[in-house]
Amino acid sequence: MVSAGKQDDMTTPIRLGMVGGGQGAFIGGVHRMASRLDGHYQLVAGALSSNRERAKASAAELGLSPDRSYGSFEEMAKAESAREDGIEAVSIVTPNHMHFPAAKAFLEAGIHVICDKPMTSNLDDANTLAEIAEKSGCLFVLTHNYSGYPMIRQARQMVVDGVLGEITLIQAEYPQDWLTEPIEAEGQKQASWRTDPKQSGAGGAIGDIGTHAYQLGSFVSGLKAESVAADLDHFVDGRKLDDNAHVMLRYGERNGRRAKGMIWVSQVAPGNENGLKLRIYGTKGGLEWEQENPNYLHYTPFGEPTRILTRGGPGTGEAAASVTRIPPGHPEGYLEAFATLYTEAAGAIRAMRGGGSRPERLHLPDVSDGVDGLRFVEACVKSSQADAAWTRLDSL
Amino acid sequence: MVSAGKQDDMTTPIRLGMVGGGQGAFIGGVHRMASRLDGHYQLVAGALSSNRERAKASAAELGLSPDRSYGSFEEMAKAESAREDGIEAVSIVTPNHMHFPAAKAFLEAGIHVICDKPMTSNLDDANTLAEIAEKSGCLFVLTHNYSGYPMIRQARQMVVDGVLGEITLIQAEYPQDWLTEPIEAEGQKQASWRTDPKQSGAGGAIGDIGTHAYQLGSFVSGLKAESVAADLDHFVDGRKLDDNAHVMLRYGERNGRRAKGMIWVSQVAPGNENGLKLRIYGTKGGLEWEQENPNYLHYTPFGEPTRILTRGGPGTGEAAASVTRIPPGHPEGYLEAFATLYTEAAGAIRAMRGGGSRPERLHLPDVSDGVDGLRFVEACVKSSQADAAWTRLDSL
Amino acid sequence: MVSAGKQDDMTTPIRLGMVGGGQGAFIGGVHRMASRLDGHYQLVAGALSSNRERAKASAAELGLSPDRSYGSFEEMAKAESAREDGIEAVSIVTPNHMHFPAAKAFLEAGIHVICDKPMTSNLDDANTLAEIAEKSGCLFVLTHNYSGYPMIRQARQMVVDGVLGEITLIQAEYPQDWLTEPIEAEGQKQASWRTDPKQSGAGGAIGDIGTHAYQLGSFVSGLKAESVAADLDHFVDGRKLDDNAHVMLRYGERNGRRAKGMIWVSQVAPGNENGLKLRIYGTKGGLEWEQENPNYLHYTPFGEPTRILTRGGPGTGEAAASVTRIPPGHPEGYLEAFATLYTEAAGAIRAMRGGGSRPERLHLPDVSDGVDGLRFVEACVKSSQADAAWTRLDSL
Amino acid sequence: MVSAGKQDDMTTPIRLGMVGGGQGAFIGGVHRMASRLDGHYQLVAGALSSNRERAKASAAELGLSPDRSYGSFEEMAKAESAREDGIEAVSIVTPNHMHFPAAKAFLEAGIHVICDKPMTSNLDDANTLAEIAEKSGCLFVLTHNYSGYPMIRQARQMVVDGVLGEITLIQAEYPQDWLTEPIEAEGQKQASWRTDPKQSGAGGAIGDIGTHAYQLGSFVSGLKAESVAADLDHFVDGRKLDDNAHVMLRYGERNGRRAKGMIWVSQVAPGNENGLKLRIYGTKGGLEWEQENPNYLHYTPFGEPTRILTRGGPGTGEAAASVTRIPPGHPEGYLEAFATLYTEAAGAIRAMRGGGSRPERLHLPDVSDGVDGLRFVEACVKSSQADAAWTRLDSL
C-alpha cells in the first residue's frame, strides 16, 4: 500500500507551488487532486496563468493567499526562494513551450520540480535542463503518470523477474478522437495550443501522446529504442502538426536479442477516448494492459491459459502492492496513478529535507525520461521528413 | 464537473473528526482519502480505535494533535463540541454496532455526521436515529458510495427522464469471494467483525453488501421494495451469519405498474472480487452497469443497437457531468465516487454554516436510506426464517 | 475432435426424416444444418408443415422426393417404417404440443427420435413418453443444444474431476428481449405459438428458455433441483404466459452438502439477445460461461488468478477436445454445438444398427432430461401460483 | 439469410473434388465442413495426399469411391474431366507451392476452382494463373474466409454507404503464438511447411496471415495499398521465414484523400490464438471488429456513443442479413463464414451450369485478390530487404 493517510510528519506537509493550471486548464486540476489524495502536500503559491487577471481569479478560487499569487513564474521563483516558508516544490503544468524556462528557474532557485510532459519543446532544451537538474541537486519528476498504475508496476516487475523470458515485441498504441474535426479553428483552448508548433514543439500527437506510449513501453520493458521509422501525418486540412503517427521501432540489444515494436498514436480515430494499450511479448510469455480499464493485466505464460491479474489480487507482487490503496475489485483510476507519482516524490523530498541526498532506485520518471522522450519525438519527426527512413535516436 | 480544486472558502476547510479507522482498518483510510481529494476537509480530531494504544498510535501517524486524539467517541463529542475550533463534521467508520451510539452522540452535539453503512445494527435503532437526525438539524450522510459513480447518476437521470419507459425489472448482484474459507477463525480482522452478529447485526452478506445492491437499485430506479422472499444461507460450516443471499423482490406501484427484481449477494463465489452489477429494464429500454469497470453504461433503446455511454462522453447529461472530474477515457474509480459524497456533503455543510438550512434535492444517501436499508435487511432475515415467505417491508 | 469428415460408413449415411420445420420456421433449418455439418445424415423424408400446401412447397425446396413428403406425421411414420429404405431417425421440430404425439408415433414405429425441447406440453405426457421410449429400444435425443458446446463439456468434466470442490452455488440466467412488445398480437409466427398455452404448455419463458437454463446447470453440476420457489409474471398486458421468471432453487444433497441457486429468464429485457450465462461455484473454485461468446470459460481456483480457458487451448481436457472441430481462436458457434448432438446421436445410431444395444455413458440429453425439464416447469408454475412457496419437484 | 436448406435443385448437388486435405491436415477438414453446411455440395473425388497410402486411407475414411481416389491432381483432373459425372468444382487445400499447378490443371480442364490462400508461391505464378482463370471461363474462388463473416459484410456496406465519411486509417493486426518455439524442428506438420520457403513461398507470417489482414482491410475499405514499408523478422533462431511482420501502408487516392494504415502480424506473441482485428476510421466515424468474437461490430459515429451492432440485430442491413443463418445472440463462427463462401460459389456455379456466364458483383474473393495478395507479400519482402524502404506494389 502507498502510505495513504500515513504521514509521519504530517504536521509539516510539503509546501507546493504551481505554474499554470488556472481557469480553463485541464491538467492543472489533475495535479492538484493528485497532490491532495494522500495528504502530503499543501498548495500555497501559484503563477496560475500568463494572464494576470485570470491568474488572480484562479488563485482566489483555490484559496491562495493573495501575496503568493504571482504574475509570472520568474517572480514566483524569486520571491518564494527568499521566503523562510517558501515552497519546497513546484508543479509545472503550462503548455509545453513554457516547461523549460519555468523548470530552469525553479531548479536554479533550489526548488524541487514536478513537471508535465513532454519535458521541453526540443531536445536541446531537454539536454540543457538535464544538466541544470543534475547540478541543482533537486528532485525533478516528469509526470508520465501512466507509469504510476499498479498493474504497470506489476508488469515491469515481471519483466525484471524474467517471467516473460527475453523481450521480443513491444506493441503500444494510444488512439484518441477528439481532434477528428478542426476544433482548433474554433478556439478550443486545449486544441489550440496542442496544434500550434510554437507552443507544442515539433510534434503534435507524437509529442502529446506518442511520448506516453513510448515511455510506457520503455518503463515496463527496460528497453530503449535504437532507431525508428516514422510516418507522421495530419488528416485535418490545414493542421500544422501531426494528428496521427505510425512508427516502427528497433530496440537496443539485451542478452544478444533485439526487440522490435510498433507505436500507433492518433487523435483522429473516432470511437477512441484514451485508448492507451501496451502489449509486451517475450520468449516465455506475454502481457496485455489497457489504460481505460487499468486494474487488470492479462498475463499468458506460453503454452498455458491466460491469467487475469487484478490490482491487489492473487499473483501480484510487491511492486504493485506498494502503490495500491484499496482492495481488488474496487477500481482505482487515473487520479490514483497520478497521485502515486506525487506521493513517491513526497517520500523523496522528505528524505532530502535537511540536506539528505536524492534516494536511489526511484520508479519516478525523471529528467532522463524527458530527454529520451524528446529524442524519440525528434527522431520520429526527422524520420518522417526523410520518408520514414530508419533514424537512430543517438544520431540527434 | 465537481468543484474539484475550486473552493471558494478554502481558507476555512471543514474541520473533520473521525471515529474508528485506526491501524488495521480498511474503510477509515478510504474515508480519509475521499475527504482529501477535492480539498474541502481537514482532519483534526479522532477517536480512531476502541483500543487506546492503537488510537494514540494511529492519531500520531495521521498527524493529529495529541490533545485531539480521544479514547472514546463520547469524550470526543463532548470535547469537540465545547471547542471554539471544534469539528464541524465527523466520519463514523467503526464496525456496524457502534454506528448508532456514535452517530447519536455527535448529532446531539450538533455535529454533522458522515456514517458508513449499514446505518445501525437493527431497524429500531435506525428509526430512533432518524428521529434524532431530524431533530438535530444536522446533515446526516450515509456513505452508500456507489451512488456517487457518475454513470450511476447518469442512469438515475435517464430513469427520471423516462428514457426506459416504465420500469419492469431490477436485477442486482454483488458477488465476492473473500469469505470462501473460514478466515474469521484465523483472526482476520475484517472477517471477524463482519461474521459476528454482535458487531454486524442480524445480517451477514445481506447487511454488508446486500444493502449496497438494494440501495443502488432503488437509487437508480426511484422505487422501493414492497416485499421480499429471501433465502439466506452460509456455506462455511459454523459461520454465524449468512455469506450468501438469494432474494426475489416486488417493488411498489408506480403509474399502475409494479416492477420485480432479484438480488444475489455472496461472499463465497470464487473469482468475484466486488462484482456489483446493476441491470434495469423498462418498457422502452434497458441499462447495464458494472462497478469493476464503472466508467461505462450500456444503454439499449428497445429495437436499436446497444450504446456504450462513457463517463464524460457524448450522450451523457448534466447529472453525470456534475460529478465528473476528468475527461472520458481517463478512468475514475471507487475513491472518486466516494469523494463525490464528501464533496456534496461539503457543499451542504458550507450552505448550513452560520445557520443556513439543509439544502433540498440532494443526491446524498441519508438517514432515510439507512432506515430503508435496515428494513430491507430485517425483512430478508425474517423471510428467510419463514422459509422464504414473502415479507412486506412495511410489516416491520 | 468430433469425427468431422471421418465417417467409416459414409456410403450409408443415416436416413433422416423431419416433422415440422417448413417455410417460416426457425428451428427446423437449424436442425437441418446441424445434421449436415459433419456429414452423417441425409434428409430423405418430411412432414414439414401441418399445412399441406406449405408442407409440399417446403419439401420441394429441400429436394425431397415428392412421394416422401407427407401430409402428417402419422402417415409418415406408417409409410416410412414400411419401406425397406425408410428413415432410421426423425427430427421433431414442431411447436411444443406436437412433440408428444409425433415422438410416440415414431418410437412405436421403431424409429430413433431427435426431438426439440421442451419434450412435451406437460409432465404426464413426459412420463408416458419416457416409458414408450424405454420400451421402444430406440434412441431418444432431446436437443438441449447448449450442452453440446465444448466449453460446457469442459466445465462438466471439471466438476466431475472435483476441480471446484463441493458445488455450493449454481447461478443461471437467460435474458432475451424479443417479446418486449406484444408482437404476438401482430401475428409474428414465433411469438404467436410461444405465447399460446395450447401450443406451448403451461410455461412461457420458463418453458422455452427456463428449461435450457435449468438443464444446463444440471448438466454441468450433475445436480438436480429438489425444490423451487418461483415468481412468474408477464410484463406485457394481456399476454397469457409468463415472459419473465424469477426462481430460487435448492438442489439435492451430495456429499453432505446442498447447493442452492437462482434462475432468471426473461423475454422482456431490452438489450439482451440470447444472454444465457452459467456460473457455478464450489468450495475450491468457480466457473463462468456465456453463450454469446461461447469459446471461453473463466475458471478461478480460489485464491489464484482467473484463467481464461479457450476451446482447444491449453488447460482443456478430453471432454472438450472430443467435440472440438477447429483450432482455438477460430470461433465455433451455436450450429457446431447443435451439430455435436447430431453427430453423437449418429455414433449411437450406427452402433445400434443391426441390433446393437444403446451405448452407455452418452453425453446426450435424453428422455430423462425431458422429464426433468417438465418437472421443473410444472414445479415453477405451481410454486408461482402458490405465491412462490417452495415446491418439491418430486411432489408432482 | 443465406439459402441454408433451400436448394432448388438439391437433387443435383454440385459434384466436388478435393486436392490435399488428407489425414493430419487442418484446412481440408474445414473446407469439407464448409461445403456441407448448407447442403450444396457432394464430395465425390479426391487426390487427398501426395503420399499414395495416406491418400487412399483418407479417401476411404471420407467414403469416396476407390476409383475416384487419385494419386495425383494431374491424374484426377484428367480422369474427372473425362467422366460424364465428373466433378464440377475442386477445392485445393495443399501447402502453398502446390496451389498453382493444381489450380492450373483444373481450370484448364474446365473445372471450377475453390483455392486456399495465398493463391500461389509468387507473383509471377499469380499473374499467370489470373490469365488462365480468365481464359478458362471458370469460377475461381480464393478462400479469404474472413470476408464471409456477416459483420465484415456489414462493415463493407457501411463504407460503401459513406457512413464513415472518407476513409483515413486502416489498422489491422493478426497475432498468433503457436510458433513461439521452434516446433518445426520437432516435425510438427503444420509448422514444417509453413516455415519452409520451398513450400510456403517467400513470406512466412506475412504470407500465411498477413495476406488475410491485408485482404480484409481492402475488402472492407475498398482501398488498395499503393506502397508499404515493412520490417519482417523472425524471433526463433534458425527459422527461415518471418514469424513477425511490422508494416506501414499508404493507400491509393480516393476523392482526393489517401488513407494510411498499419499491419502487425505475428506467430510468436504468447497469449494470442487468432487475434485478427480490423479497425477502420474515416472523417465521420469508426468501426472495430475482432475475429475471435465475430458477431459484434463496434460502430462510432464521431461525436456520438459507440454502438454495438450485432449479427442479425437492429441497425444491420441487407449485406449482413444475406449471409446470416440464425438469429442474433446465437453465435455463428469461423465455419459459417467459410461456408458462406462455398454457398455463394454454389450460387455462381449453378448459374453457370449449362453455359451461363459468371455472375457480376460477387462478394467472393477471386483471382484478382490472389494477385493483390502476392503483390502485397512480395512488396513487403522487398521492402524489408531494403531496410523497410517504401516499396510501391505496382513496381513488382
PDB file of N, CA and C in Angstrom, chain D residues 232-286:
ATOM      1  N   LEU D 232      10.252  -7.225 -41.624  1.00  0.00           N
ATOM      2  CA  LEU D 232       9.973  -8.628 -41.327  1.00  0.00           C
ATOM      3  C   LEU D 232      11.120  -9.196 -40.498  1.00  0.00           C
ATOM      4  N   ASP D 233      10.785 -10.091 -39.645  1.00  0.00           N
ATOM      5  CA  ASP D 233      11.840 -10.657 -38.808  1.00  0.00           C
ATOM      6  C   ASP D 233      11.384 -12.025 -38.313  1.00  0.00           C
ATOM      7  N   HIS D 234      12.338 -12.776 -37.780  1.00  0.00           N
ATOM      8  CA  HIS D 234      11.955 -14.000 -37.078  1.00  0.00           C
ATOM      9  C   HIS D 234      12.624 -13.968 -35.712  1.00  0.00           C
ATOM     10  N   PHE D 235      11.889 -14.442 -34.726  1.00  0.00           N
ATOM     11  CA  PHE D 235      12.370 -14.384 -33.351  1.00  0.00           C
ATOM     12  C   PHE D 235      12.716 -15.764 -32.795  1.00  0.00           C
ATOM     13  N   VAL D 236      12.720 -16.737 -33.692  1.00  0.00           N
ATOM     14  CA  VAL D 236      13.200 -18.060 -33.305  1.00  0.00           C
ATOM     15  C   VAL D 236      14.459 -18.313 -34.128  1.00  0.00           C
ATOM     16  N   ASP D 237      15.523 -18.619 -33.429  1.00  0.00           N
ATOM     17  CA  ASP D 237      16.810 -18.783 -34.110  1.00  0.00           C
ATOM     18  C   ASP D 237      16.726 -19.875 -35.168  1.00  0.00           C
ATOM     19  N   GLY D 238      17.265 -19.566 -36.334  1.00  0.00           N
ATOM     20  CA  GLY D 238      17.353 -20.567 -37.376  1.00  0.00           C
ATOM     21  C   GLY D 238      16.124 -20.677 -38.250  1.00  0.00           C
ATOM     22  N   ARG D 239      15.057 -20.030 -37.845  1.00  0.00           N
ATOM     23  CA  ARG D 239      13.839 -20.081 -38.681  1.00  0.00           C
ATOM     24  C   ARG D 239      14.133 -19.398 -40.002  1.00  0.00           C
ATOM     25  N   LYS D 240      13.600 -19.955 -41.085  1.00  0.00           N
ATOM     26  CA  LYS D 240      13.975 -19.433 -42.404  1.00  0.00           C
ATOM     27  C   LYS D 240      13.036 -18.352 -42.923  1.00  0.00           C
ATOM     28  N   LEU D 241      11.843 -18.291 -42.365  1.00  0.00           N
ATOM     29  CA  LEU D 241      10.893 -17.271 -42.825  1.00  0.00           C
ATOM     30  C   LEU D 241      10.485 -16.381 -41.661  1.00  0.00           C
ATOM     31  N   ASP D 242       9.927 -15.251 -42.005  1.00  0.00           N
ATOM     32  CA  ASP D 242       9.481 -14.315 -40.976  1.00  0.00           C
ATOM     33  C   ASP D 242       8.383 -14.937 -40.120  1.00  0.00           C
ATOM     34  N   ASP D 243       8.470 -14.683 -38.806  1.00  0.00           N
ATOM     35  CA  ASP D 243       7.376 -15.075 -37.913  1.00  0.00           C
ATOM     36  C   ASP D 243       6.738 -13.844 -37.278  1.00  0.00           C
ATOM     37  N   ASN D 244       7.194 -12.696 -37.718  1.00  0.00           N
ATOM     38  CA  ASN D 244       6.636 -11.425 -37.234  1.00  0.00           C
ATOM     39  C   ASN D 244       6.834 -10.378 -38.317  1.00  0.00           C
ATOM     40  N   ALA D 245       5.832  -9.564 -38.527  1.00  0.00           N
ATOM     41  CA  ALA D 245       5.965  -8.523 -39.542  1.00  0.00           C
ATOM     42  C   ALA D 245       5.320  -7.225 -39.065  1.00  0.00           C
ATOM     43  N   HIS D 246       6.076  -6.165 -39.197  1.00  0.00           N
ATOM     44  CA  HIS D 246       5.574  -4.811 -38.929  1.00  0.00           C
ATOM     45  C   HIS D 246       5.496  -4.090 -40.266  1.00  0.00           C
ATOM     46  N   VAL D 247       4.340  -3.587 -40.597  1.00  0.00           N
ATOM     47  CA  VAL D 247       4.168  -2.954 -41.909  1.00  0.00           C
ATOM     48  C   VAL D 247       3.428  -1.625 -41.768  1.00  0.00           C
ATOM     49  N   MET D 248       3.923  -0.614 -42.424  1.00  0.00           N
ATOM     50  CA  MET D 248       3.187   0.642 -42.561  1.00  0.00           C
ATOM     51  C   MET D 248       2.684   0.703 -43.997  1.00  0.00           C
ATOM     52  N   LEU D 249       1.486   1.207 -44.182  1.00  0.00           N
ATOM     53  CA  LEU D 249       0.890   1.206 -45.519  1.00  0.00           C
ATOM     54  C   LEU D 249       0.402   2.595 -45.913  1.00  0.00           C
ATOM     55  N   ARG D 250       0.563   2.882 -47.195  1.00  0.00           N
ATOM     56  CA  ARG D 250      -0.063   4.086 -47.765  1.00  0.00           C
ATOM     57  C   ARG D 250      -1.014   3.607 -48.842  1.00  0.00           C
ATOM     58  N   TYR D 251      -2.247   3.965 -48.686  1.00  0.00           N
ATOM     59  CA  TYR D 251      -3.268   3.508 -49.632  1.00  0.00           C
ATOM     60  C   TYR D 251      -3.396   4.473 -50.797  1.00  0.00           C
ATOM     61  N   GLY D 252      -4.054   3.985 -51.832  1.00  0.00           N
ATOM     62  CA  GLY D 252      -4.256   4.808 -53.016  1.00  0.00           C
ATOM     63  C   GLY D 252      -5.241   5.937 -52.770  1.00  0.00           C
ATOM     64  N   GLU D 253      -5.262   6.851 -53.675  1.00  0.00           N
ATOM     65  CA  GLU D 253      -6.094   8.044 -53.566  1.00  0.00           C
ATOM     66  C   GLU D 253      -7.569   7.724 -53.836  1.00  0.00           C
ATOM     67  N   ARG D 254      -8.462   8.303 -53.085  1.00  0.00           N
ATOM     68  CA  ARG D 254      -9.899   8.258 -53.389  1.00  0.00           C
ATOM     69  C   ARG D 254     -10.513   9.568 -52.929  1.00  0.00           C
ATOM     70  N   ASN D 255     -11.216  10.203 -53.812  1.00  0.00           N
ATOM     71  CA  ASN D 255     -11.827  11.506 -53.503  1.00  0.00           C
ATOM     72  C   ASN D 255     -10.820  12.490 -52.932  1.00  0.00           C
ATOM     73  N   GLY D 256      -9.611  12.442 -53.460  1.00  0.00           N
ATOM     74  CA  GLY D 256      -8.619  13.410 -53.042  1.00  0.00           C
ATOM     75  C   GLY D 256      -7.961  13.128 -51.708  1.00  0.00           C
ATOM     76  N   ARG D 257      -8.290  11.979 -51.133  1.00  0.00           N
ATOM     77  CA  ARG D 257      -7.713  11.676 -49.832  1.00  0.00           C
ATOM     78  C   ARG D 257      -6.979  10.336 -49.907  1.00  0.00           C
ATOM     79  N   ARG D 258      -5.898  10.227 -49.155  1.00  0.00           N
ATOM     80  CA  ARG D 258      -5.148   8.978 -49.095  1.00  0.00           C
ATOM     81  C   ARG D 258      -5.168   8.447 -47.672  1.00  0.00           C
ATOM     82  N   ALA D 259      -5.675   7.257 -47.531  1.00  0.00           N
ATOM     83  CA  ALA D 259      -5.662   6.619 -46.213  1.00  0.00           C
ATOM     84  C   ALA D 259      -4.281   6.044 -45.941  1.00  0.00           C
ATOM     85  N   LYS D 260      -3.992   5.856 -44.676  1.00  0.00           N
ATOM     86  CA  LYS D 260      -2.776   5.163 -44.264  1.00  0.00           C
ATOM     87  C   LYS D 260      -3.168   4.033 -43.320  1.00  0.00           C
ATOM     88  N   GLY D 261      -2.202   3.205 -43.015  1.00  0.00           N
ATOM     89  CA  GLY D 261      -2.526   2.125 -42.103  1.00  0.00           C
ATOM     90  C   GLY D 261      -1.311   1.384 -41.619  1.00  0.00           C
ATOM     91  N   MET D 262      -1.570   0.448 -40.733  1.00  0.00           N
ATOM     92  CA  MET D 262      -0.529  -0.441 -40.229  1.00  0.00           C
ATOM     93  C   MET D 262      -1.061  -1.862 -40.264  1.00  0.00           C
ATOM     94  N   ILE D 263      -0.150  -2.779 -40.440  1.00  0.00           N
ATOM     95  CA  ILE D 263      -0.460  -4.188 -40.232  1.00  0.00           C
ATOM     96  C   ILE D 263       0.594  -4.772 -39.318  1.00  0.00           C
ATOM     97  N   TRP D 264       0.137  -5.458 -38.311  1.00  0.00           N
ATOM     98  CA  TRP D 264       1.047  -6.245 -37.482  1.00  0.00           C
ATOM     99  C   TRP D 264       0.580  -7.682 -37.518  1.00  0.00           C
ATOM    100  N   VAL D 265       1.463  -8.564 -37.936  1.00  0.00           N
ATOM    101  CA  VAL D 265       1.149  -9.988 -37.818  1.00  0.00           C
ATOM    102  C   VAL D 265       2.300 -10.672 -37.092  1.00  0.00           C
ATOM    103  N   SER D 266       1.948 -11.653 -36.306  1.00  0.00           N
ATOM    104  CA  SER D 266       2.972 -12.347 -35.537  1.00  0.00           C
ATOM    105  C   SER D 266       2.530 -13.777 -35.282  1.00  0.00           C
ATOM    106  N   GLN D 267       3.502 -14.657 -35.192  1.00  0.00           N
ATOM    107  CA  GLN D 267       3.216 -16.032 -34.779  1.00  0.00           C
ATOM    108  C   GLN D 267       3.963 -16.362 -33.502  1.00  0.00           C
ATOM    109  N   VAL D 268       4.514 -15.305 -32.896  1.00  0.00           N
ATOM    110  CA  VAL D 268       5.348 -15.504 -31.706  1.00  0.00           C
ATOM    111  C   VAL D 268       4.921 -14.577 -30.568  1.00  0.00           C
ATOM    112  N   ALA D 269       3.632 -14.310 -30.474  1.00  0.00           N
ATOM    113  CA  ALA D 269       3.126 -13.370 -29.466  1.00  0.00           C
ATOM    114  C   ALA D 269       2.272 -14.133 -28.445  1.00  0.00           C
ATOM    115  N   PRO D 270       2.895 -14.666 -27.386  1.00  0.00           N
ATOM    116  CA  PRO D 270       2.188 -15.544 -26.445  1.00  0.00           C
ATOM    117  C   PRO D 270       0.902 -14.933 -25.882  1.00  0.00           C
ATOM    118  N   GLY D 271      -0.155 -15.717 -25.957  1.00  0.00           N
ATOM    119  CA  GLY D 271      -1.456 -15.274 -25.467  1.00  0.00           C
ATOM    120  C   GLY D 271      -2.415 -14.961 -26.598  1.00  0.00           C
ATOM    121  N   ASN D 272      -1.931 -15.035 -27.834  1.00  0.00           N
ATOM    122  CA  ASN D 272      -2.783 -14.757 -28.981  1.00  0.00           C
ATOM    123  C   ASN D 272      -3.030 -16.035 -29.780  1.00  0.00           C
ATOM    124  N   GLU D 273      -4.291 -16.313 -30.041  1.00  0.00           N
ATOM    125  CA  GLU D 273      -4.622 -17.500 -30.817  1.00  0.00           C
ATOM    126  C   GLU D 273      -4.811 -17.117 -32.282  1.00  0.00           C
ATOM    127  N   ASN D 274      -5.931 -16.491 -32.597  1.00  0.00           N
ATOM    128  CA  ASN D 274      -6.113 -15.964 -33.948  1.00  0.00           C
ATOM    129  C   ASN D 274      -6.685 -14.562 -33.828  1.00  0.00           C
ATOM    130  N   GLY D 275      -5.845 -13.680 -33.297  1.00  0.00           N
ATOM    131  CA  GLY D 275      -6.281 -12.342 -32.897  1.00  0.00           C
ATOM    132  C   GLY D 275      -6.446 -11.363 -34.039  1.00  0.00           C
ATOM    133  N   LEU D 276      -7.038 -11.814 -35.109  1.00  0.00           N
ATOM    134  CA  LEU D 276      -7.301 -10.910 -36.231  1.00  0.00           C
ATOM    135  C   LEU D 276      -8.254  -9.805 -35.805  1.00  0.00           C
ATOM    136  N   LYS D 277      -7.825  -8.579 -36.025  1.00  0.00           N
ATOM    137  CA  LYS D 277      -8.619  -7.420 -35.612  1.00  0.00           C
ATOM    138  C   LYS D 277      -8.512  -6.350 -36.677  1.00  0.00           C
ATOM    139  N   LEU D 278      -9.640  -5.757 -36.988  1.00  0.00           N
ATOM    140  CA  LEU D 278      -9.641  -4.704 -38.005  1.00  0.00           C
ATOM    141  C   LEU D 278     -10.308  -3.463 -37.434  1.00  0.00           C
ATOM    142  N   ARG D 279      -9.624  -2.340 -37.611  1.00  0.00           N
ATOM    143  CA  ARG D 279     -10.200  -1.055 -37.213  1.00  0.00           C
ATOM    144  C   ARG D 279     -10.086  -0.099 -38.386  1.00  0.00           C
ATOM    145  N   ILE D 280     -11.195   0.480 -38.737  1.00  0.00           N
ATOM    146  CA  ILE D 280     -11.206   1.394 -39.879  1.00  0.00           C
ATOM    147  C   ILE D 280     -11.832   2.717 -39.445  1.00  0.00           C
ATOM    148  N   TYR D 281     -11.158   3.794 -39.783  1.00  0.00           N
ATOM    149  CA  TYR D 281     -11.630   5.112 -39.383  1.00  0.00           C
ATOM    150  C   TYR D 281     -11.790   6.013 -40.598  1.00  0.00           C
ATOM    151  N   GLY D 282     -12.750   6.876 -40.482  1.00  0.00           N
ATOM    152  CA  GLY D 282     -12.949   7.861 -41.525  1.00  0.00           C
ATOM    153  C   GLY D 282     -13.233   9.213 -40.913  1.00  0.00           C
ATOM    154  N   THR D 283     -13.546  10.146 -41.773  1.00  0.00           N
ATOM    155  CA  THR D 283     -13.773  11.507 -41.298  1.00  0.00           C
ATOM    156  C   THR D 283     -15.063  11.629 -40.487  1.00  0.00           C
ATOM    157  N   LYS D 284     -15.930  10.634 -40.593  1.00  0.00           N
ATOM    158  CA  LYS D 284     -17.216  10.725 -39.890  1.00  0.00           C
ATOM    159  C   LYS D 284     -17.481   9.634 -38.871  1.00  0.00           C
ATOM    160  N   GLY D 285     -16.611   8.626 -38.810  1.00  0.00           N
ATOM    161  CA  GLY D 285     -16.874   7.565 -37.858  1.00  0.00           C
ATOM    162  C   GLY D 285     -15.826   6.477 -37.888  1.00  0.00           C
ATOM    163  N   GLY D 286     -15.992   5.497 -37.014  1.00  0.00           N
ATOM    164  CA  GLY D 286     -15.033   4.402 -36.912  1.00  0.00           C
ATOM    165  C   GLY D 286     -15.713   3.069 -36.695  1.00  0.00           C
TER     166      GLY D 286
END
